Coordinates of N, CA and C in Angstrom, one line a residue:
X1 N 32.8 45.0 116.7 CA 33.9 45.6 117.6 C 34.4 47.0 116.3
X2 N 33.9 48.0 117.3 CA 34.3 49.6 116.4 C 35.6 50.2 116.9
X3 N 36.3 50.7 116.0 CA 37.6 51.4 116.3 C 37.7 52.9 116.0
X4 N 38.3 53.4 117.1 CA 37.9 55.2 116.7 C 39.5 55.2 116.1
X5 N 39.3 55.8 114.7 CA 41.2 56.3 114.7 C 40.9 58.3 114.6
X6 N 41.7 58.6 115.0 CA 41.8 59.9 114.8 C 42.7 60.1 113.3
X7 N 42.2 61.7 113.2 CA 42.9 62.2 111.8 C 44.1 62.6 112.7
X8 N 45.4 62.4 112.5 CA 46.4 63.6 112.3 C 46.5 64.3 111.3
X9 N 46.6 65.6 112.3 CA 46.9 66.7 111.5 C 48.4 67.1 110.8
X10 N 48.4 67.5 109.2 CA 49.2 67.6 108.5 C 50.0 68.7 108.5
X11 N 51.3 69.0 109.2 CA 52.2 70.3 109.0 C 52.7 70.6 107.7
X12 N 52.3 72.0 107.5 CA 53.2 72.1 105.9 C 53.9 72.7 106.4
X13 N 55.2 72.7 106.0 CA 56.5 73.1 106.1 C 56.6 73.9 104.6
X14 N 57.1 75.6 105.5 CA 57.3 76.5 104.5 C 58.6 76.6 104.9
X15 N 59.2 76.7 103.5 CA 60.7 77.1 103.9 C 60.9 78.9 103.6
X16 N 61.2 79.3 104.2 CA 61.5 80.9 104.2 C 63.3 81.5 104.1
X17 N 62.9 81.8 102.6 CA 64.3 82.1 101.9 C 64.4 83.4 102.2
X18 N 65.4 83.8 102.6 CA 66.2 85.2 102.3 C 65.9 86.1 101.1
X19 N 65.3 86.9 101.0 CA 64.9 87.5 99.7 C 66.0 88.2 98.7
X20 N 67.2 88.3 99.6 CA 68.5 88.6 99.1 C 69.2 87.2 98.4
X21 N 69.2 86.2 99.2 CA 69.8 85.1 98.9 C 68.7 84.5 97.3
X22 N 67.7 84.7 97.2 CA 66.6 84.3 96.0 C 66.7 85.3 94.9
X23 N 67.1 86.4 95.1 CA 67.7 87.0 93.7 C 68.8 86.8 93.1
X24 N 69.9 86.3 93.9 CA 71.5 85.9 94.0 C 71.5 85.2 92.5
X25 N 70.6 84.4 91.7 CA 71.3 83.6 90.4 C 69.5 83.3 90.1
X26 N 70.0 83.3 88.7 CA 68.9 83.0 87.7 C 68.5 81.7 87.2
X27 N 67.3 80.7 87.3 CA 67.4 79.4 86.6 C 66.6 79.4 85.5
X28 N 67.3 78.7 84.6 CA 66.3 78.6 82.9 C 67.0 76.9 82.8
X29 N 66.0 76.3 81.7 CA 66.1 75.2 81.5 C 66.6 75.3 80.0
X30 N 67.7 74.6 79.7 CA 68.0 74.6 78.0 C 67.8 73.2 77.5
X31 N 67.6 72.9 76.6 CA 67.1 71.6 75.9 C 68.1 71.2 74.4
X32 N 68.3 70.1 74.2 CA 69.0 69.6 72.9 C 68.6 68.4 72.7
X33 N 68.4 67.9 71.6 CA 68.1 66.5 71.2 C 67.4 65.7 72.6
X34 N 68.2 65.1 73.1 CA 67.8 64.2 74.8 C 68.3 65.0 75.9
X35 N 69.4 66.2 75.7 CA 70.1 66.8 76.4 C 69.4 68.1 77.4
X36 N 68.8 67.9 78.4 CA 68.3 68.6 79.5 C 69.3 69.1 80.6
X37 N 69.5 70.6 80.2 CA 70.4 71.3 81.4 C 69.6 72.3 82.1
X38 N 70.0 72.0 83.3 CA 69.3 73.1 84.8 C 70.1 73.6 84.7
X39 N 69.8 75.2 84.2 CA 71.4 76.2 84.4 C 70.5 77.2 85.5
X40 N 72.0 77.8 86.3 CA 71.8 78.8 87.4 C 72.7 80.0 87.1
X41 N 72.5 80.7 86.9 CA 73.4 81.9 86.1 C 73.3 83.3 87.3
X42 N 74.5 82.7 88.5 CA 74.6 83.8 89.6 C 75.1 85.6 89.3
X43 N 74.2 86.2 89.6 CA 74.6 87.7 89.2 C 75.7 88.3 89.5
X44 N 76.5 87.8 90.7 CA 77.8 88.3 91.0 C 79.1 86.9 90.8
X45 N 80.0 87.1 90.5 CA 80.9 85.8 90.2 C 82.2 86.3 89.7
X46 N 83.1 85.2 89.5 CA 84.2 85.7 88.6 C 84.6 85.0 87.2
X47 N 83.4 84.8 86.8 CA 83.3 83.8 85.1 C 83.7 82.5 85.5
X48 N 83.2 81.5 86.6 CA 83.3 80.5 86.6 C 82.2 79.7 86.4
X49 N 82.3 78.3 85.7 CA 81.4 77.7 85.0 C 81.4 76.4 85.7
X50 N 80.4 75.9 86.0 CA 80.7 74.4 86.9 C 79.8 73.4 86.2
X51 N 79.9 72.5 85.9 CA 78.9 71.5 85.1 C 78.9 69.9 85.9
X52 N 78.1 70.0 86.5 CA 77.4 68.8 86.9 C 78.8 68.6 88.2
X53 N 78.6 69.7 88.8 CA 80.3 69.8 89.9 C 81.5 69.3 89.4
X54 N 81.7 69.6 88.5 CA 83.7 69.7 87.6 C 83.3 70.8 87.0
X55 N 84.6 71.4 87.0 CA 84.6 72.4 86.0 C 84.9 72.4 84.6
X56 N 84.1 73.2 84.0 CA 84.3 73.3 82.7 C 85.3 72.7 81.9
X57 N 86.2 72.8 81.9 CA 87.6 71.8 81.0 C 87.5 70.7 81.8
X58 N 87.4 70.1 83.0 CA 87.2 68.8 82.9 C 86.5 68.4 82.5
X59 N 84.8 68.7 81.9 CA 84.0 68.1 81.6 C 83.8 68.0 80.3
X60 N 84.3 69.2 79.9 CA 84.7 69.2 78.3 C 85.6 69.5 78.1
X61 N 86.6 68.4 77.6 CA 88.0 68.8 77.7 C 89.0 69.2 76.2
X62 N 87.5 69.5 75.5 CA 87.6 69.9 74.1 C 87.3 71.3 73.9
X63 N 88.0 72.2 72.9 CA 88.3 73.4 73.2 C 87.0 73.8 72.3
X64 N 85.9 73.1 71.4 CA 84.8 73.4 70.8 C 83.7 73.2 71.5
X65 N 84.1 72.2 72.4 CA 82.5 72.3 73.7 C 82.7 73.4 74.8
X66 N 83.8 73.7 74.9 CA 84.0 74.8 75.9 C 83.5 76.1 75.5
X67 N 84.2 76.4 74.1 CA 83.6 77.5 73.3 C 82.3 77.7 72.8
X68 N 81.3 76.6 72.9 CA 80.1 76.4 72.8 C 79.4 76.8 73.8
X69 N 79.9 76.5 75.0 CA 79.0 76.8 76.4 C 79.3 78.2 76.6
X70 N 80.5 79.0 76.4 CA 80.8 80.3 76.8 C 80.5 81.1 75.6
X71 N 79.8 80.6 74.6 CA 79.4 81.6 73.7 C 78.5 82.5 74.0
X72 N 77.6 82.5 74.4 CA 76.6 83.5 75.3 C 77.4 84.7 75.9
X73 N 77.9 84.2 76.4 CA 78.9 84.9 78.0 C 79.9 86.1 77.1
X74 N 80.4 85.2 76.1 CA 81.3 86.2 75.5 C 80.5 87.2 74.6
X75 N 79.7 86.8 73.8 CA 78.7 87.9 72.9 C 78.2 88.9 73.5
X76 N 77.8 88.6 74.6 CA 77.3 90.0 75.1 C 78.0 90.6 76.5
X77 N 79.7 90.0 76.2 CA 80.8 90.7 77.4 C 80.4 90.3 78.7
X78 N 80.2 89.5 79.2 CA 79.6 89.0 80.9 C 80.8 88.0 81.1
X79 N 81.1 87.3 80.5 CA 82.4 86.3 80.3 C 83.0 86.1 81.9
X80 N 83.3 87.0 82.2 CA 84.3 87.1 83.7 C 83.6 88.0 85.2
X81 N 82.4 88.0 84.8 CA 81.3 88.8 85.6 C 80.3 88.1 86.2
X82 N 80.0 86.5 85.4 CA 78.8 86.1 86.4 C 79.1 84.6 86.2
X83 N 79.2 83.7 87.4 CA 79.4 82.4 87.8 C 78.1 81.6 87.1
X84 N 78.7 80.6 86.5 CA 77.5 79.3 85.9 C 77.4 78.4 86.6
X85 N 76.3 78.0 87.1 CA 76.6 76.2 87.5 C 75.3 75.5 87.0
X86 N 75.5 74.5 86.6 CA 74.8 73.5 85.5 C 74.6 71.9 86.4
X87 N 73.4 71.7 85.7 CA 73.4 70.1 86.4 C 72.6 69.4 84.7
X88 N 73.2 68.7 84.0 CA 72.8 68.2 82.8 C 73.0 66.7 82.5
X89 N 71.8 66.3 81.9 CA 71.5 64.9 81.6 C 71.2 64.6 80.4
X90 N 71.6 63.5 79.5 CA 71.2 62.6 78.5 C 71.9 63.2 77.8
X91 N 71.7 62.2 76.5 CA 72.7 63.0 75.3 C 74.1 62.9 74.9
X92 N 74.7 63.3 73.9 CA 76.4 63.3 73.9 C 76.5 64.6 74.1
X93 N 78.2 64.9 74.4 CA 78.8 65.7 74.6 C 78.7 67.2 73.6
X94 N 78.3 67.2 72.3 CA 77.8 68.0 71.6 C 76.5 68.7 72.1
X95 N 75.2 67.9 72.4 CA 74.2 67.9 72.5 C 74.1 68.6 74.1
X96 N 74.9 68.3 75.2 CA 74.6 68.8 75.9 C 75.3 70.3 76.1
X97 N 76.5 70.3 75.3 CA 76.9 71.4 75.7 C 76.2 72.8 74.6
X98 N 75.4 72.1 73.8 CA 74.3 73.4 73.2 C 72.8 73.6 74.3
X99 N 72.8 72.4 74.7 CA 71.6 72.5 75.8 C 72.1 73.5 77.3
X100 N 73.4 73.5 77.3 CA 73.9 74.4 78.3 C 73.8 75.8 77.9
X101 N 74.0 76.1 76.5 CA 74.3 77.1 75.9 C 72.9 78.1 75.7
X102 N 72.0 76.7 75.6 CA 70.4 77.1 75.5 C 69.9 78.0 76.6
X103 N 70.2 77.1 78.2 CA 69.8 77.7 79.1 C 70.5 78.8 79.6
X104 N 71.5 78.9 79.3 CA 72.6 80.2 79.9 C 72.1 81.3 79.1
X105 N 71.6 80.8 77.5 CA 70.8 82.3 77.1 C 69.9 82.8 77.4
X106 N 68.9 81.8 78.1 CA 67.4 82.1 78.5 C 67.8 82.8 79.9
X107 N 68.9 82.1 80.4 CA 68.7 83.3 81.7 C 69.7 84.5 81.8
X108 N 70.6 84.7 80.8 CA 70.4 85.7 80.5 C 69.8 86.9 80.0
X109 N 68.6 86.7 79.5 CA 67.8 87.0 78.7 C 66.6 87.7 80.1
X110 N 66.4 86.6 80.9 CA 66.5 87.1 82.6 C 66.7 88.3 83.3
X111 N 67.9 87.8 83.1 CA 68.8 89.4 83.8 C 68.6 90.6 83.2
X112 N 68.7 90.7 81.8 CA 68.8 92.2 81.3 C 68.0 91.3 79.5
X113 N 67.0 92.0 80.0 CA 66.0 92.1 78.5 C 66.6 92.7 76.8
X114 N 67.8 93.5 77.1 CA 68.4 93.7 76.1 C 69.6 92.8 75.7
X115 N 69.5 92.1 76.2 CA 70.6 90.9 75.5 C 69.9 89.8 74.5
X116 N 68.6 89.9 74.6 CA 67.7 89.2 73.8 C 68.2 89.3 72.3
X117 N 68.0 90.8 71.7 CA 68.6 90.8 70.4 C 69.7 90.0 69.7
X118 N 70.7 90.4 70.6 CA 72.0 89.9 69.7 C 71.9 88.4 70.0
X119 N 71.4 88.0 71.1 CA 71.3 86.2 71.4 C 70.3 85.9 70.6
X120 N 69.5 86.4 70.0 CA 68.5 86.0 69.0 C 68.7 85.7 67.5
X121 N 69.9 87.1 67.7 CA 70.5 86.9 66.3 C 71.6 86.0 66.0
X122 N 72.2 85.7 67.1 CA 73.4 84.3 66.9 C 72.3 83.0 66.9
X123 N 71.2 82.9 67.6 CA 70.6 81.6 67.2 C 70.6 80.7 68.7
X124 N 71.1 81.3 69.4 CA 71.5 81.2 70.9 C 69.9 80.5 71.9
X125 N 68.9 81.3 71.3 CA 67.6 81.4 72.0 C 66.8 80.5 71.8
X126 N 66.7 80.1 70.4 CA 65.6 79.4 69.8 C 66.2 78.2 70.1
X127 N 65.3 77.4 70.6 CA 64.9 75.7 70.6 C 65.5 74.9 69.5
X128 N 66.4 74.4 69.3 CA 66.8 73.5 68.4 C 65.8 71.8 68.1
X129 N 64.6 72.1 67.7 CA 63.4 71.2 68.2 C 64.0 69.8 67.4
X130 N 65.2 69.5 66.7 CA 64.8 68.6 65.8 C 65.8 67.1 67.0
X131 N 64.6 65.9 66.2 CA 65.0 64.5 67.2 C 65.4 63.9 66.5
X132 N 65.8 62.6 67.2 CA 66.2 61.7 65.6 C 64.9 61.2 65.7
X133 N 64.9 60.5 64.0 CA 63.6 60.0 63.8 C 63.5 58.6 63.9
X134 N 62.4 58.1 64.2 CA 62.1 56.8 64.6 C 62.6 55.7 63.4
X135 N 62.9 54.5 63.8 CA 62.9 53.1 62.6 C 61.6 52.8 62.1
X136 N 61.4 52.9 60.9 CA 60.0 52.6 60.2 C 60.2 51.0 60.1
X137 N 59.0 49.6 60.1 CA 59.2 48.7 60.1 C 59.9 48.6 58.4
X138 N 60.2 47.2 58.0 CA 60.9 47.1 56.8 C 62.0 47.6 56.2
X139 N 62.5 49.1 57.1 CA 63.8 49.2 56.3 C 64.7 49.4 57.7
X140 N 65.9 49.8 57.4 CA 67.0 49.0 58.2 C 67.2 50.5 59.2
X141 N 66.8 51.4 58.8 CA 66.9 52.5 60.1 C 65.8 53.8 59.7
X142 N 66.0 54.8 60.1 CA 64.7 55.6 59.8 C 64.0 55.8 58.1
X143 N 65.0 56.2 57.4 CA 64.8 55.7 56.0 C 65.7 55.4 55.2
X144 N 66.5 54.5 55.3 CA 67.6 53.4 55.1 C 66.9 52.2 54.3
X145 N 66.3 52.3 53.0 CA 66.3 51.1 52.6 C 66.8 49.9 53.0
X146 N 66.7 48.5 52.8 CA 67.8 47.6 52.6 C 67.8 47.7 50.7
X147 N 69.1 46.9 50.7 CA 69.4 47.0 49.1 C 68.3 46.6 48.4
X148 N 68.3 46.9 46.9 CA 67.3 46.4 45.9 C 68.3 46.1 44.9
X149 N 67.7 44.5 44.8 CA 68.1 43.7 43.6 C 66.9 43.4 42.4
X150 N 67.3 43.8 41.4 CA 66.3 43.7 40.2 C 66.1 42.1 39.4
X151 N 67.2 41.4 39.3 CA 67.6 39.8 39.4 C 68.0 39.4 40.5

């Protein structure tokens, strides 16, 4: 018994995006330790920062973390002119805030290449590649050896 099978045509769905809406924001990814921040910097706004669908002061209650996130915007004087939307995963609060700072800085450089020099000087564009060192066998932690006794 032989069965005939017909090959169904696969339809490609191409989503048309209005060119005005496409240029509405700039996208970049910032990283620090195990944190990854997907950042969108909107070209027009009132200085609103939203992280994981929460306002900045709700997501980071401490002033230090808030200042870390706002640092690139205040450095170039665009704090009240741009809106920022962030989706951040992994790590702790410090590494998340620094990943957001890295992502916002990269997006601002896309917006205006003249912002690169002051942001680079402040160290916001450079990816901090330091990660936790792995634990080695025979040691308690990465480098911490067990206490040594002579006698």
